[in-house]
């Protein structure tokens, strides 16, 4: 790219570190990282409870943990979509 040309996406080219990209992404869509953190929390709790599951079968325990993790992620994404719709259609001033 020659110095006389202007960059098309200057804000994306200046953020080169992973931390700054993650912070920017968190500001743009806050519910995606929340969903990812919830997924990790449910999986961590499931692994912790795996040792103390009693007489429950392993496959049933894994199915319950998978459903809980997927439910958390789908719920967070749904909240994110509702939040973005609120930002675009309700909070945005009428033009």
Short mmCIF file of C-alpha atoms in Angstrom, two decimals:
data_model
loop_
_atom_site.label_atom_id
_atom_site.label_comp_id
_atom_site.label_asym_id
_atom_site.label_seq_id
_atom_site.Cartn_x
_atom_site.Cartn_y
_atom_site.Cartn_z
CA UNK A 1 0.00 0.00 0.00
CA UNK A 2 1.51 3.33 -1.02
CA UNK A 3 1.74 6.18 1.52
CA UNK A 4 -0.52 8.39 -0.58
CA UNK A 5 -3.48 6.00 -0.30
CA UNK A 6 -5.77 6.29 2.67
CA UNK A 7 -6.65 3.19 4.63
CA UNK A 8 -10.18 1.92 4.20
CA UNK A 9 -10.48 0.62 7.78
CA UNK A 10 -8.01 2.61 9.90
CA UNK A 11 -9.50 1.56 13.25
CA UNK A 12 -9.03 -2.12 12.41
CA UNK A 13 -5.44 -1.70 11.28
CA UNK A 14 -4.32 0.27 14.35
CA UNK A 15 -5.57 -2.36 16.82
CA UNK A 16 -3.01 -5.10 16.47
CA UNK A 17 -2.86 -6.60 19.95
CA UNK A 18 -5.23 -9.38 20.94
CA UNK A 19 -6.27 -7.52 24.09
CA UNK A 20 -7.34 -4.42 22.21
CA UNK A 21 -9.26 -6.54 19.69
CA UNK A 22 -11.03 -8.35 22.53
CA UNK A 23 -11.93 -5.09 24.26
CA UNK A 24 -13.25 -3.62 21.01
CA UNK A 25 -15.31 -6.76 20.34
CA UNK A 26 -16.67 -6.70 23.89
CA UNK A 27 -17.82 -3.10 23.40
CA UNK A 28 -19.48 -3.91 20.06
CA UNK A 29 -21.27 -7.09 21.18
CA UNK A 30 -21.15 -7.48 24.96
CA UNK A 31 -23.26 -10.63 25.17
CA UNK A 32 -20.96 -12.85 23.09
CA UNK A 33 -18.11 -12.82 25.64
CA UNK A 34 -20.69 -13.20 28.41
CA UNK A 35 -22.06 -16.28 26.63
CA UNK A 36 -18.56 -17.68 26.22
CA UNK A 37 -17.78 -17.09 29.91
CA UNK A 38 -21.05 -18.75 30.91
CA UNK A 39 -20.26 -21.72 28.72
CA UNK A 40 -16.85 -22.10 30.37
CA UNK A 41 -18.47 -21.76 33.82
CA UNK A 42 -21.06 -24.46 33.09
CA UNK A 43 -18.40 -26.80 31.70
CA UNK A 44 -16.18 -26.16 34.72
CA UNK A 45 -19.06 -26.83 37.10
CA UNK A 46 -19.93 -29.99 35.16
CA UNK A 47 -16.38 -31.26 35.45
CA UNK A 48 -16.41 -30.52 39.16
CA UNK A 49 -19.73 -32.31 39.64
CA UNK A 50 -18.57 -35.25 37.53
CA UNK A 51 -16.79 -36.72 40.52
CA UNK A 52 -19.84 -36.42 42.81
CA UNK A 53 -22.64 -37.45 40.46
CA UNK A 54 -23.75 -40.39 42.61
CA UNK A 55 -25.29 -43.27 40.70
CA UNK A 56 -26.16 -41.16 37.63
CA UNK A 57 -24.83 -42.59 34.38
CA UNK A 58 -21.95 -40.76 32.73
CA UNK A 59 -23.82 -40.23 29.45
CA UNK A 60 -26.84 -38.72 31.22
CA UNK A 61 -24.60 -36.37 33.19
CA UNK A 62 -22.82 -35.24 30.00
CA UNK A 63 -26.13 -34.68 28.23
CA UNK A 64 -27.38 -32.49 31.09
CA UNK A 65 -24.18 -30.44 31.09
CA UNK A 66 -24.28 -30.03 27.30
CA UNK A 67 -27.89 -28.83 27.41
CA UNK A 68 -27.09 -26.40 30.23
CA UNK A 69 -24.07 -24.98 28.37
CA UNK A 70 -25.97 -24.64 25.10
CA UNK A 71 -28.90 -23.05 26.91
CA UNK A 72 -26.66 -20.46 28.48
CA UNK A 73 -25.03 -19.58 25.17
CA UNK A 74 -28.34 -19.40 23.29
CA UNK A 75 -29.81 -17.25 26.07
CA UNK A 76 -26.86 -14.87 25.98
CA UNK A 77 -27.03 -14.59 22.19
CA UNK A 78 -30.79 -13.96 22.36
CA UNK A 79 -30.23 -11.20 24.90
CA UNK A 80 -27.56 -9.75 22.60
CA UNK A 81 -29.90 -9.71 19.63
CA UNK A 82 -32.65 -8.08 21.69
CA UNK A 83 -30.15 -5.51 22.98
CA UNK A 84 -28.97 -4.64 19.48
CA UNK A 85 -32.57 -4.37 18.26
CA UNK A 86 -33.30 -2.05 21.18
CA UNK A 87 -30.26 0.08 20.29
CA UNK A 88 -31.24 0.26 16.60
CA UNK A 89 -34.99 0.75 16.79
CA UNK A 90 -35.97 2.14 20.20
CA UNK A 91 -33.02 4.13 21.51
CA UNK A 92 -31.93 5.46 18.12
CA UNK A 93 -33.46 8.89 17.45
CA UNK A 94 -35.99 9.07 14.64
CA UNK A 95 -34.53 10.41 11.40
#
